[in-house]
CSV table of C-alpha atoms in Angstrom, one decimal:
chain,number,residue,atom,x,y,z
A,1,MET,CA,-13.3,-20.0,29.9
A,2,GLN,CA,-12.0,-16.6,30.5
A,3,ARG,CA,-11.1,-14.3,27.7
A,4,SER,CA,-7.5,-13.5,26.8
A,5,SER,CA,-6.2,-10.0,26.8
A,6,LEU,CA,-5.9,-10.0,23.0
A,7,ALA,CA,-9.7,-10.6,22.8
A,8,ILE,CA,-10.2,-7.6,25.1
A,9,LEU,CA,-8.1,-5.6,22.7
A,10,ASP,CA,-10.1,-6.8,19.8
A,11,ASP,CA,-13.4,-5.8,21.3
A,12,GLN,CA,-12.4,-2.2,22.1
A,13,SER,CA,-14.4,0.6,20.5
A,14,PHE,CA,-12.5,2.7,18.0
A,15,SER,CA,-10.8,5.4,20.1
A,16,THR,CA,-8.5,8.3,20.0
A,17,PHE,CA,-5.6,5.9,20.2
A,18,HIS,CA,-6.8,4.1,17.1
A,19,TRP,CA,-7.2,7.4,15.2
A,20,ARG,CA,-3.7,8.5,16.3
A,21,THR,CA,-2.3,5.2,15.0
A,22,VAL,CA,-4.1,5.6,11.7
A,23,PHE,CA,-2.6,9.1,11.3
A,24,THR,CA,0.9,8.0,12.4
A,25,THR,CA,1.0,5.1,10.0
A,26,GLY,CA,-1.0,6.8,7.3
A,27,MET,CA,1.3,9.8,6.9
A,28,GLY,CA,4.1,7.4,6.1
A,29,VAL,CA,2.0,5.8,3.4
A,30,LEU,CA,1.1,9.3,2.1
A,31,ALA,CA,4.9,9.8,1.7
A,32,ASP,CA,5.0,6.4,-0.1
A,33,GLY,CA,2.3,7.5,-2.6
A,34,TYR,CA,4.0,10.9,-3.1
A,35,ASP,CA,7.5,9.4,-3.7
A,36,LEU,CA,6.3,6.7,-6.1
A,37,SER,CA,4.0,8.8,-8.2
A,38,SER,CA,6.0,12.1,-8.3
A,39,ILE,CA,8.7,10.6,-10.6
A,40,GLY,CA,6.0,9.9,-13.2
A,41,ILE,CA,4.9,13.5,-13.0
A,42,VAL,CA,8.3,15.0,-13.6
A,43,LEU,CA,9.9,12.2,-15.7
A,44,PRO,CA,10.1,14.1,-19.0
A,45,THR,CA,11.5,17.1,-17.3
A,46,VAL,CA,14.2,15.1,-15.5
A,47,LEU,CA,15.2,13.4,-18.7
A,48,ALA,CA,15.4,16.7,-20.6
A,49,SER,CA,17.5,18.2,-17.7
A,50,PHE,CA,20.1,15.5,-18.3
A,51,GLY,CA,20.0,15.7,-22.1
A,52,LEU,CA,17.7,12.8,-22.8
A,53,THR,CA,14.5,12.9,-24.9
A,54,LYS,CA,13.2,9.4,-25.3
A,55,ILE,CA,10.6,8.6,-22.6
A,56,ASP,CA,10.8,4.8,-23.5
A,57,SER,CA,14.6,4.6,-23.1
A,58,LEU,CA,16.4,2.3,-20.8
A,59,GLU,CA,17.4,5.2,-18.6
A,60,SER,CA,13.8,6.2,-18.3
A,61,GLY,CA,12.8,2.7,-17.3
A,62,LEU,CA,15.6,2.6,-14.7
A,63,LEU,CA,14.6,5.9,-13.3
A,64,ALA,CA,10.9,5.0,-13.1
A,65,GLY,CA,11.4,1.5,-11.7
A,66,SER,CA,14.5,1.9,-9.4
A,67,ALA,CA,12.3,2.8,-6.4
A,68,LEU,CA,10.1,-0.2,-7.0
A,69,VAL,CA,13.1,-2.6,-7.1
A,70,GLY,CA,14.4,-0.9,-3.9
A,71,ALA,CA,11.0,-1.4,-2.3
A,72,ALA,CA,11.2,-5.1,-2.9
A,73,LEU,CA,14.6,-5.3,-1.2
A,74,GLY,CA,13.5,-3.0,1.6
A,75,ALA,CA,10.5,-5.2,2.3
A,76,LEU,CA,12.6,-8.3,2.6
A,77,ILE,CA,15.2,-6.7,4.9
A,78,PHE,CA,12.6,-5.1,7.2
A,79,GLY,CA,10.4,-8.1,7.1
A,80,PHE,CA,13.1,-10.1,8.9
A,81,LEU,CA,14.1,-7.1,11.1
A,82,GLY,CA,10.5,-6.7,12.1
A,83,GLN,CA,10.7,-10.1,13.8
A,84,ARG,CA,13.0,-8.4,16.4
A,85,GLY,CA,10.4,-5.7,17.1
A,86,ARG,CA,7.9,-3.6,15.2
A,87,LYS,CA,8.7,-0.3,17.0
A,88,THR,CA,12.4,-1.0,17.2
A,89,PHE,CA,12.7,-0.2,13.5
A,90,TYR,CA,9.7,2.1,13.2
A,91,GLY,CA,10.8,5.6,12.3
A,92,LEU,CA,13.9,4.3,10.5
A,93,ASP,CA,11.7,3.8,7.4
A,94,VAL,CA,10.5,7.4,7.2
A,95,ALA,CA,13.9,8.7,8.2
A,96,LEU,CA,15.5,6.9,5.3
A,97,MET,CA,12.7,8.1,3.0
A,98,ALA,CA,13.2,11.7,4.1
A,99,ILE,CA,17.0,11.7,3.7
A,100,ALA,CA,16.8,10.1,0.2
A,101,ALA,CA,14.0,12.5,-0.9
A,102,VAL,CA,16.1,15.5,0.0
A,103,ALA,CA,19.2,14.0,-1.7
A,104,GLN,CA,17.3,13.8,-5.0
A,105,ALA,CA,17.4,17.6,-5.2
A,106,PHE,CA,21.2,17.5,-5.3
A,107,ALA,CA,21.7,14.6,-7.8
A,108,PRO,CA,24.4,15.7,-10.2
A,109,ASN,CA,23.5,13.2,-12.9
A,110,LEU,CA,21.0,10.6,-13.9
A,111,ALA,CA,23.0,7.7,-12.5
A,112,TRP,CA,23.1,9.3,-9.1
A,113,LEU,CA,19.3,10.0,-9.2
A,114,ILE,CA,18.6,6.4,-10.1
A,115,ALA,CA,20.8,5.2,-7.2
A,116,ILE,CA,19.2,7.6,-4.7
A,117,ARG,CA,15.7,6.5,-5.7
A,118,PHE,CA,16.7,2.9,-5.2
A,119,ILE,CA,17.6,3.8,-1.6
A,120,LEU,CA,14.4,5.8,-1.3
A,121,GLY,CA,12.6,2.6,-2.4
A,122,ILE,CA,14.2,0.6,0.4
A,123,GLY,CA,12.5,3.0,2.9
A,124,VAL,CA,9.2,2.7,1.1
A,125,GLY,CA,9.4,-1.1,1.2
A,126,ALA,CA,10.1,-1.0,4.9
A,127,ASP,CA,7.1,1.1,5.4
A,128,TYR,CA,4.9,-1.2,3.4
A,129,VAL,CA,5.8,-4.0,5.9
A,130,LEU,CA,5.9,-2.1,9.2
A,131,SER,CA,3.0,0.3,8.9
A,132,PRO,CA,0.2,-2.2,8.1
A,133,THR,CA,1.5,-4.7,10.6
A,134,ILE,CA,1.5,-2.2,13.4
A,135,MET,CA,-1.9,-0.9,12.4
A,136,ALA,CA,-3.5,-4.3,12.2
A,137,GLU,CA,-2.0,-5.5,15.5
A,138,HIS,CA,-3.2,-2.4,17.3
A,139,ALA,CA,-6.7,-2.4,15.6
A,140,ASN,CA,-9.9,-3.8,16.9
A,141,ARG,CA,-11.4,-6.5,14.8
A,142,ARG,CA,-14.7,-4.7,14.0
A,143,ASP,CA,-12.9,-1.6,12.4
A,144,ARG,CA,-9.6,-3.2,11.2
A,145,GLY,CA,-10.7,-2.9,7.5
A,146,ARG,CA,-11.7,0.7,7.9
A,147,ALA,CA,-8.4,1.6,9.6
A,148,LEU,CA,-6.3,-0.2,6.9
A,149,GLY,CA,-8.4,1.2,4.1
A,150,VAL,CA,-8.0,4.8,5.2
A,151,GLY,CA,-4.5,4.4,6.5
A,152,PHE,CA,-3.1,2.6,3.4
A,153,CYS,CA,-5.3,3.4,0.5
A,154,LEU,CA,-6.8,6.9,0.9
A,155,THR,CA,-3.5,8.4,2.2
A,156,TRP,CA,-1.5,6.8,-0.7
A,157,TRP,CA,-3.7,8.5,-3.3
A,158,LEU,CA,-3.6,11.8,-1.3
A,159,GLY,CA,0.1,11.7,-1.5
A,160,ALA,CA,0.0,11.2,-5.2
A,161,ALA,CA,-2.4,14.1,-5.6
A,162,LEU,CA,-0.2,16.4,-3.5
A,163,ALA,CA,2.7,15.7,-5.8
A,164,GLY,CA,0.6,16.6,-8.9
A,165,LEU,CA,-0.7,19.8,-7.2
A,166,LEU,CA,2.8,21.0,-6.2
A,167,ALA,CA,4.1,20.4,-9.8
A,168,LEU,CA,1.1,22.5,-11.2
A,169,VAL,CA,1.8,25.3,-8.7
A,170,LEU,CA,5.5,25.5,-9.5
A,171,HIS,CA,4.8,25.5,-13.3
A,172,ALA,CA,2.2,28.3,-12.8
A,173,LEU,CA,4.7,30.3,-10.8
A,174,GLY,CA,7.2,30.1,-13.7
A,175,VAL,CA,9.8,28.1,-11.8
A,176,ALA,CA,12.6,26.8,-14.1
A,177,PRO,CA,12.0,23.2,-15.2
A,178,ASP,CA,15.3,22.0,-13.7
A,179,MET,CA,14.2,23.4,-10.3
A,180,VAL,CA,10.7,22.1,-10.6
A,181,TRP,CA,11.6,18.4,-10.6
A,182,ARG,CA,14.2,18.9,-7.8
A,183,ILE,CA,11.6,20.6,-5.6
A,184,VAL,CA,8.8,18.1,-6.4
A,185,LEU,CA,11.0,15.1,-5.7
A,186,SER,CA,12.6,16.5,-2.5
A,187,ALA,CA,9.3,17.7,-1.0
A,188,GLY,CA,8.5,14.0,-0.3
A,189,ALA,CA,10.6,14.5,2.8
A,190,LEU,CA,7.9,16.6,4.5
A,191,PRO,CA,5.2,14.0,5.2
A,192,ALA,CA,7.9,11.5,6.2
A,193,LEU,CA,9.5,13.9,8.7
A,194,SER,CA,6.1,15.0,10.0
A,195,VAL,CA,5.5,11.7,11.8
A,196,LEU,CA,9.0,10.7,12.7
A,197,TRP,CA,8.6,11.8,16.3
A,198,LEU,CA,5.1,10.2,16.6
A,199,ARG,CA,6.5,6.9,15.3
A,200,ARG,CA,9.2,6.7,17.8
A,201,ARG,CA,6.7,7.3,20.6
A,202,MET,CA,4.2,4.8,19.4
A,203,PRO,CA,4.0,1.8,21.8
A,204,GLU,CA,5.2,-1.6,20.6
A,205,THR,CA,2.2,-3.8,19.8
A,206,ALA,CA,0.9,-6.1,22.5
A,207,ARG,CA,0.7,-9.0,20.1
A,208,TYR,CA,4.4,-8.8,19.3
A,209,LEU,CA,5.4,-8.3,23.0
A,210,ALA,CA,3.3,-11.3,24.2
A,211,ARG,CA,3.6,-13.7,21.3
A,212,VAL,CA,7.0,-13.1,19.8
A,213,ALA,CA,9.1,-11.3,22.4
A,214,GLY,CA,7.6,-13.2,25.4
A,215,ASP,CA,7.5,-10.0,27.5
A,216,GLN,CA,4.1,-10.5,29.1
A,217,ASP,CA,4.5,-7.7,31.6
A,218,ALA,CA,5.2,-5.2,28.8
A,219,ALA,CA,2.3,-6.5,26.8
A,220,GLU,CA,-0.1,-6.1,29.7
A,221,THR,CA,1.1,-2.5,30.2
A,222,VAL,CA,0.3,-1.7,26.5
A,223,ILE,CA,-3.1,-3.3,26.8
A,224,ARG,CA,-3.9,-1.5,29.9
A,225,GLY,CA,-2.9,1.8,28.3
A,226,ILE,CA,-5.3,1.1,25.4
A,227,THR,CA,-8.2,-0.5,27.2
A,228,GLY,CA,-7.9,0.9,30.7
A,229,THR,CA,-8.2,-2.7,32.1
A,230,GLY,CA,-5.6,-5.3,33.0
A,231,HIS,CA,-5.6,-8.9,31.8
A,232,ALA,CA,-2.8,-11.4,31.9
A,233,ALA,CA,-1.1,-11.6,28.5
A,234,PRO,CA,-1.0,-14.9,26.6
A,235,GLU,CA,2.1,-17.0,26.4
A,236,ALA,CA,4.8,-16.6,23.7
A,237,ASP,CA,4.5,-18.6,20.5
A,238,ARG,CA,7.5,-20.9,20.6
A,239,ARG,CA,6.9,-22.7,17.3
A,240,GLU,CA,9.7,-22.9,14.8
A,241,VAL,CA,9.5,-20.1,12.3
A,242,MET,CA,9.9,-22.4,9.3
A,243,ALA,CA,7.2,-24.7,10.5
A,244,VAL,CA,4.8,-21.8,10.9
A,245,LEU,CA,5.8,-20.5,7.4
A,246,ARG,CA,5.1,-23.9,5.9
A,247,ARG,CA,1.7,-24.2,7.6
A,248,HIS,CA,0.6,-20.8,6.3
A,249,ALA,CA,2.5,-20.7,3.0
A,250,GLY,CA,-0.7,-21.2,0.9
A,251,GLN,CA,-2.5,-18.1,2.2
A,252,ILE,CA,0.7,-16.0,2.1
A,253,PHE,CA,1.3,-17.0,-1.5
A,254,ALA,CA,-2.3,-16.2,-2.3
A,255,ALA,CA,-2.0,-12.7,-0.8
A,256,ALA,CA,1.2,-12.1,-2.8
A,257,LEU,CA,-0.3,-13.3,-6.0
A,258,LEU,CA,-3.4,-11.1,-5.7
A,259,TRP,CA,-1.2,-8.1,-5.0
A,260,PHE,CA,0.9,-9.0,-8.0
A,261,ILE,CA,-2.2,-9.1,-10.3
A,262,PHE,CA,-3.6,-5.9,-8.9
A,263,ASP,CA,-0.4,-3.9,-9.4
A,264,ILE,CA,-0.1,-5.1,-13.1
A,265,VAL,CA,-3.6,-3.8,-13.7
A,266,ILE,CA,-3.4,-0.5,-11.9
A,267,TYR,CA,0.0,0.5,-13.1
A,268,SER,CA,-0.6,-0.5,-16.7
A,269,THR,CA,-3.9,1.5,-17.0
A,270,VAL,CA,-1.8,4.6,-16.6
A,271,LEU,CA,-0.3,3.8,-19.9
A,272,PHE,CA,-3.5,4.2,-21.9
A,273,GLY,CA,-6.0,6.1,-19.8
A,274,PRO,CA,-4.7,9.6,-19.7
A,275,SER,CA,-3.0,9.5,-23.1
A,276,LEU,CA,-6.3,8.6,-24.8
A,277,ILE,CA,-8.6,10.9,-22.9
A,278,ALA,CA,-6.7,13.9,-21.5
A,279,HIS,CA,-5.7,15.3,-24.9
A,280,GLY,CA,-9.3,15.3,-26.2
A,281,LEU,CA,-10.4,17.2,-23.1
A,282,GLY,CA,-7.6,19.7,-23.5
A,283,LEU,CA,-6.1,18.6,-20.2
A,284,SER,CA,-2.5,17.8,-19.3
A,285,PRO,CA,-1.8,14.3,-18.0
A,286,THR,CA,-1.3,15.8,-14.5
A,287,MET,CA,-4.6,17.7,-14.5
A,288,PHE,CA,-6.3,14.6,-15.8
A,289,SER,CA,-4.8,12.5,-13.0
A,290,LEU,CA,-5.9,15.0,-10.4
A,291,LEU,CA,-9.4,15.0,-11.8
A,292,MET,CA,-9.5,11.2,-11.5
A,293,THR,CA,-8.2,11.3,-8.0
A,294,PHE,CA,-10.5,13.9,-6.5
A,295,ALA,CA,-13.7,13.1,-8.5
A,296,PHE,CA,-13.6,9.3,-8.6
A,297,ILE,CA,-10.8,7.7,-6.6
A,298,MET,CA,-11.1,9.4,-3.2
A,299,PRO,CA,-14.9,9.3,-3.0
A,300,ALA,CA,-14.7,5.6,-3.8
A,301,VAL,CA,-12.1,4.9,-1.1
A,302,LEU,CA,-14.1,6.8,1.5
A,303,ILE,CA,-17.3,4.9,0.7
A,304,GLY,CA,-15.5,1.6,0.6
A,305,ALA,CA,-13.5,2.1,3.8
A,306,PHE,CA,-16.4,3.4,5.9
A,307,ALA,CA,-19.4,1.5,4.4
A,308,LEU,CA,-18.2,-1.7,2.7
A,309,LEU,CA,-15.0,-3.3,3.9
A,310,ASP,CA,-16.1,-4.3,7.4
A,311,ARG,CA,-19.8,-4.6,6.6
A,312,PHE,CA,-19.7,-6.8,3.5
A,313,GLY,CA,-16.2,-8.2,3.8
A,314,ARG,CA,-12.9,-8.2,2.0
A,315,LYS,CA,-13.8,-10.9,-0.5
A,316,ALA,CA,-17.1,-9.3,-1.7
A,317,VAL,CA,-15.4,-5.9,-2.1
A,318,GLN,CA,-12.5,-7.3,-4.0
A,319,ILE,CA,-14.5,-9.7,-6.2
A,320,GLY,CA,-17.0,-7.0,-7.0
A,321,GLY,CA,-14.3,-4.5,-7.7
A,322,TYR,CA,-12.3,-6.8,-10.1
A,323,ALA,CA,-15.5,-7.8,-11.9
A,324,GLY,CA,-16.6,-4.2,-12.3
A,325,ALA,CA,-13.2,-3.2,-13.5
A,326,ALA,CA,-13.1,-6.0,-16.1
A,327,LEU,CA,-16.5,-4.9,-17.5
A,328,LEU,CA,-15.5,-1.3,-17.7
A,329,LEU,CA,-12.2,-2.1,-19.4
A,330,VAL,CA,-14.1,-4.0,-22.0
A,331,ILE,CA,-16.4,-1.1,-22.5
A,332,PHE,CA,-13.4,1.2,-22.7
A,333,ALA,CA,-11.8,-1.0,-25.4
A,334,LEU,CA,-15.0,-1.0,-27.4
A,335,ILE,CA,-15.4,2.9,-27.4
A,336,HIS,CA,-11.7,3.8,-27.5
A,337,LYS,CA,-11.8,4.7,-31.2
A,338,ASP,CA,-14.6,7.2,-30.6
A,339,ILE,CA,-13.0,8.8,-27.6
A,340,GLY,CA,-11.5,11.6,-29.7
A,341,GLN,CA,-15.0,12.7,-30.8
A,342,ASN,CA,-16.5,12.1,-27.4
A,343,PRO,CA,-13.8,12.5,-24.7
A,344,VAL,CA,-16.4,13.1,-21.9
A,345,LEU,CA,-17.7,9.5,-22.5
A,346,GLY,CA,-14.2,8.2,-22.2
A,347,LEU,CA,-13.7,10.3,-19.0
A,348,VAL,CA,-16.8,8.8,-17.4
A,349,VAL,CA,-16.0,5.2,-18.3
A,350,TYR,CA,-12.4,5.5,-17.2
A,351,GLY,CA,-13.5,7.3,-14.0
A,352,LEU,CA,-15.9,4.5,-13.2
A,353,PHE,CA,-13.1,2.0,-13.8
A,354,ASN,CA,-11.1,3.8,-11.2
A,355,VAL,CA,-14.1,3.6,-8.8
A,356,MET,CA,-14.3,-0.2,-9.3
A,357,ILE,CA,-10.5,-0.9,-9.1
A,358,MET,CA,-10.5,0.8,-5.7
A,359,GLY,CA,-12.1,-2.5,-4.3
A,360,PRO,CA,-8.9,-4.5,-5.0
A,361,SER,CA,-6.9,-1.4,-4.0
A,362,MET,CA,-8.4,-1.3,-0.6
A,363,VAL,CA,-7.8,-5.1,0.0
A,364,SER,CA,-4.7,-6.3,-1.9
A,365,GLY,CA,-3.2,-2.9,-2.7
A,366,ALA,CA,-3.6,-1.7,0.9
A,367,ALA,CA,-1.4,-4.5,2.2
A,368,MET,CA,-4.5,-5.9,4.1
A,369,LEU,CA,-4.3,-9.6,3.2
A,370,GLY,CA,-0.7,-10.2,4.1
A,371,VAL,CA,-1.1,-8.9,7.7
A,372,GLU,CA,-4.5,-10.6,8.3
A,373,LEU,CA,-3.6,-14.0,6.8
A,374,SER,CA,-0.4,-14.6,8.8
A,375,PRO,CA,0.1,-15.3,12.5
A,376,THR,CA,2.0,-12.9,14.8
A,377,ARG,CA,5.0,-15.2,14.9
A,378,ILE,CA,5.8,-14.5,11.3
A,379,ARG,CA,3.7,-11.5,10.4
A,380,THR,CA,6.4,-9.1,9.2
A,381,MET,CA,8.1,-11.8,7.2
A,382,ALA,CA,4.9,-12.9,5.6
A,383,GLN,CA,4.0,-9.3,4.8
A,384,SER,CA,7.4,-8.8,3.2
A,385,PHE,CA,6.7,-11.6,0.7
A,386,THR,CA,3.3,-10.1,-0.3
A,387,VAL,CA,5.0,-6.7,-0.8
A,388,VAL,CA,7.5,-8.3,-3.1
A,389,GLY,CA,4.6,-9.8,-5.0
A,390,GLY,CA,3.1,-6.3,-5.5
A,391,ARG,CA,6.5,-4.8,-6.4
A,392,LEU,CA,7.1,-7.5,-9.0
A,393,GLY,CA,3.7,-6.7,-10.6
A,394,ALA,CA,4.5,-3.0,-10.6
A,395,SER,CA,8.0,-3.6,-12.1
A,396,LEU,CA,6.5,-5.8,-14.8
A,397,SER,CA,4.2,-2.9,-15.8
A,398,ALA,CA,7.1,-0.4,-15.7
A,399,PHE,CA,9.6,-2.4,-17.7
A,400,VAL,CA,7.8,-5.1,-19.7
A,401,PHE,CA,4.3,-3.9,-20.6
A,402,PRO,CA,5.1,-0.7,-22.6
A,403,PRO,CA,6.8,-2.6,-25.4
A,404,VAL,CA,4.1,-5.4,-25.2
A,405,PHE,CA,1.4,-2.8,-25.4
A,406,ALA,CA,3.1,-1.2,-28.4
A,407,LYS,CA,3.2,-4.6,-30.2
A,408,LEU,CA,-0.3,-5.9,-29.3
A,409,GLY,CA,-2.1,-2.6,-29.8
A,410,GLU,CA,-4.3,-0.8,-27.3
A,411,VAL,CA,-7.4,-2.9,-27.7
A,412,ALA,CA,-5.6,-6.2,-27.2
A,413,ALA,CA,-3.6,-4.7,-24.3
A,414,ILE,CA,-6.8,-3.5,-22.5
A,415,GLY,CA,-8.3,-7.0,-23.1
A,416,VAL,CA,-5.3,-8.6,-21.3
A,417,LEU,CA,-5.9,-6.3,-18.3
A,418,ALA,CA,-9.6,-7.2,-18.4
A,419,GLY,CA,-8.7,-10.8,-18.4
A,420,LEU,CA,-6.3,-10.3,-15.4
A,421,SER,CA,-9.1,-8.6,-13.5
A,422,VAL,CA,-11.4,-11.6,-14.1
A,423,LEU,CA,-8.6,-13.8,-12.9
A,424,GLY,CA,-8.2,-11.7,-9.8
A,425,ALA,CA,-11.9,-12.1,-9.0
A,426,ILE,CA,-11.7,-15.9,-9.4
A,427,LEU,CA,-8.6,-16.3,-7.3
A,428,THR,CA,-10.0,-14.0,-4.6
A,429,TYR,CA,-13.0,-16.3,-4.4
A,430,ALA,CA,-11.0,-19.5,-4.5
A,431,LEU,CA,-7.9,-18.8,-2.4
A,432,ILE,CA,-8.6,-16.6,0.6
A,433,PRO,CA,-11.0,-16.8,3.5
A,434,GLU,CA,-13.1,-13.9,4.7
A,435,THR,CA,-11.2,-11.9,7.3
A,436,ALA,CA,-13.7,-9.1,8.2
A,437,GLY,CA,-14.8,-9.1,11.8
A,438,ARG,CA,-12.5,-11.9,12.9
A,439,SER,CA,-9.6,-11.7,15.3
A,440,LEU,CA,-6.1,-12.1,13.9
A,441,GLU,CA,-5.7,-15.1,16.3
A,442,ASP,CA,-8.9,-16.8,15.0
A,443,LEU,CA,-7.9,-16.3,11.4
A,444,ASN,CA,-4.6,-17.9,11.8
A,445,ASP,CA,-5.5,-20.8,14.2
A,446,GLU,CA,-3.7,-19.1,17.1
A,447,ALA,CA,-6.7,-19.0,19.4
A,448,GLU,CA,-6.2,-22.5,20.8
A,449,ALA,CA,-2.6,-21.7,21.6
A,450,LEU,CA,-3.4,-18.6,23.7
A,451,ALA,CA,-3.0,-19.2,27.4
A,452,PRO,CA,-6.2,-18.4,29.2
A,453,ALA,CA,-6.0,-15.1,31.1
A,454,ALA,CA,-7.6,-14.2,34.3
A,455,ALA,CA,-8.8,-10.6,34.9
A,456,GLN,CA,-6.5,-8.8,37.3
């Protein structure tokens, strides 16, 4: 039996084309990380600028969470639009993000800023669907985890770090607080605009062209451009969308649930980590977050992406990460009363927690499971559902967990997060197959439906 052109694509070595794809998709995710984290950095300043002082007010929650709600809506919209072409709408996401980012600088009042950030979130949600889909469909099977880990985990945290660095520089230069937040928020347009031209030039994925659009000639052209060889493209997948969704609903729901749990844990830890440790070390929350990012998070992502994801598999990395995170959260809860006397111990424990939580971050949090566990016929739709799962978890942390934490107390709250981490490990083991090293077609039972291709 002769190999299909998609199998040839899967077996290609990681090339300049793949690196360019990682950069082009990853810079959009860098903008996502910048836009979603920058509001937390300047939130007190923004509120003070508009005459508000309570950080736990309704207005504060709306400002912090509006982009997350917009991201859920954007994911759903572009999940369905992506079925009409990945490249067709690629670039519109970062264009929308850039326009909204700049508009924040001119917001006359808080209501306008909340509305603008909601629109910004629509662009972020669109990027969460389109970027990992395009990266996965272009990637080879051996390095797909590495590409997604770097392109959708490392770059997100780099964007968050850049937002913090810019805020520190502006404060050091003595810029007026009202200008600091406007500059920090609007600067999110720069990484988005930097890849707008590249995104419009990126080829449509061969998988979409062959399996969804039914344009075999165009698919063969893309494959030839990547591999240098020509092979007949497989036939289009003519199955009814709803039938395919029903068949794969279990795996899609599992991916969404795991992202939901991860976002609750990762967003909620921000509520107690810096506040308990940073003050004892004499650091501002921004300086503390930068220390965590560069000393613990980024090294963990680099090691995980290049040494673990494709070698040991997604399940092992995520299960081990959740288990380690749960253990370190328990340790953190046990020592939290002594952190004031020994903040360095708290720093180390919390830093190691960040190292371990990067396992789930590179799998569920990097949008990996949604694109790997859904067939080409419905991939952007399926990915949109998993993004919504993550945004719901993040929104729950932003709106619901602060008062719950205040009522339960920090030890009980940390215990809840440790329990969620254990649950994440169990569900990872029980609900999802291993995806490392396998073609997208094999993972989703598409292989038998591919028409055999003869070498040209």
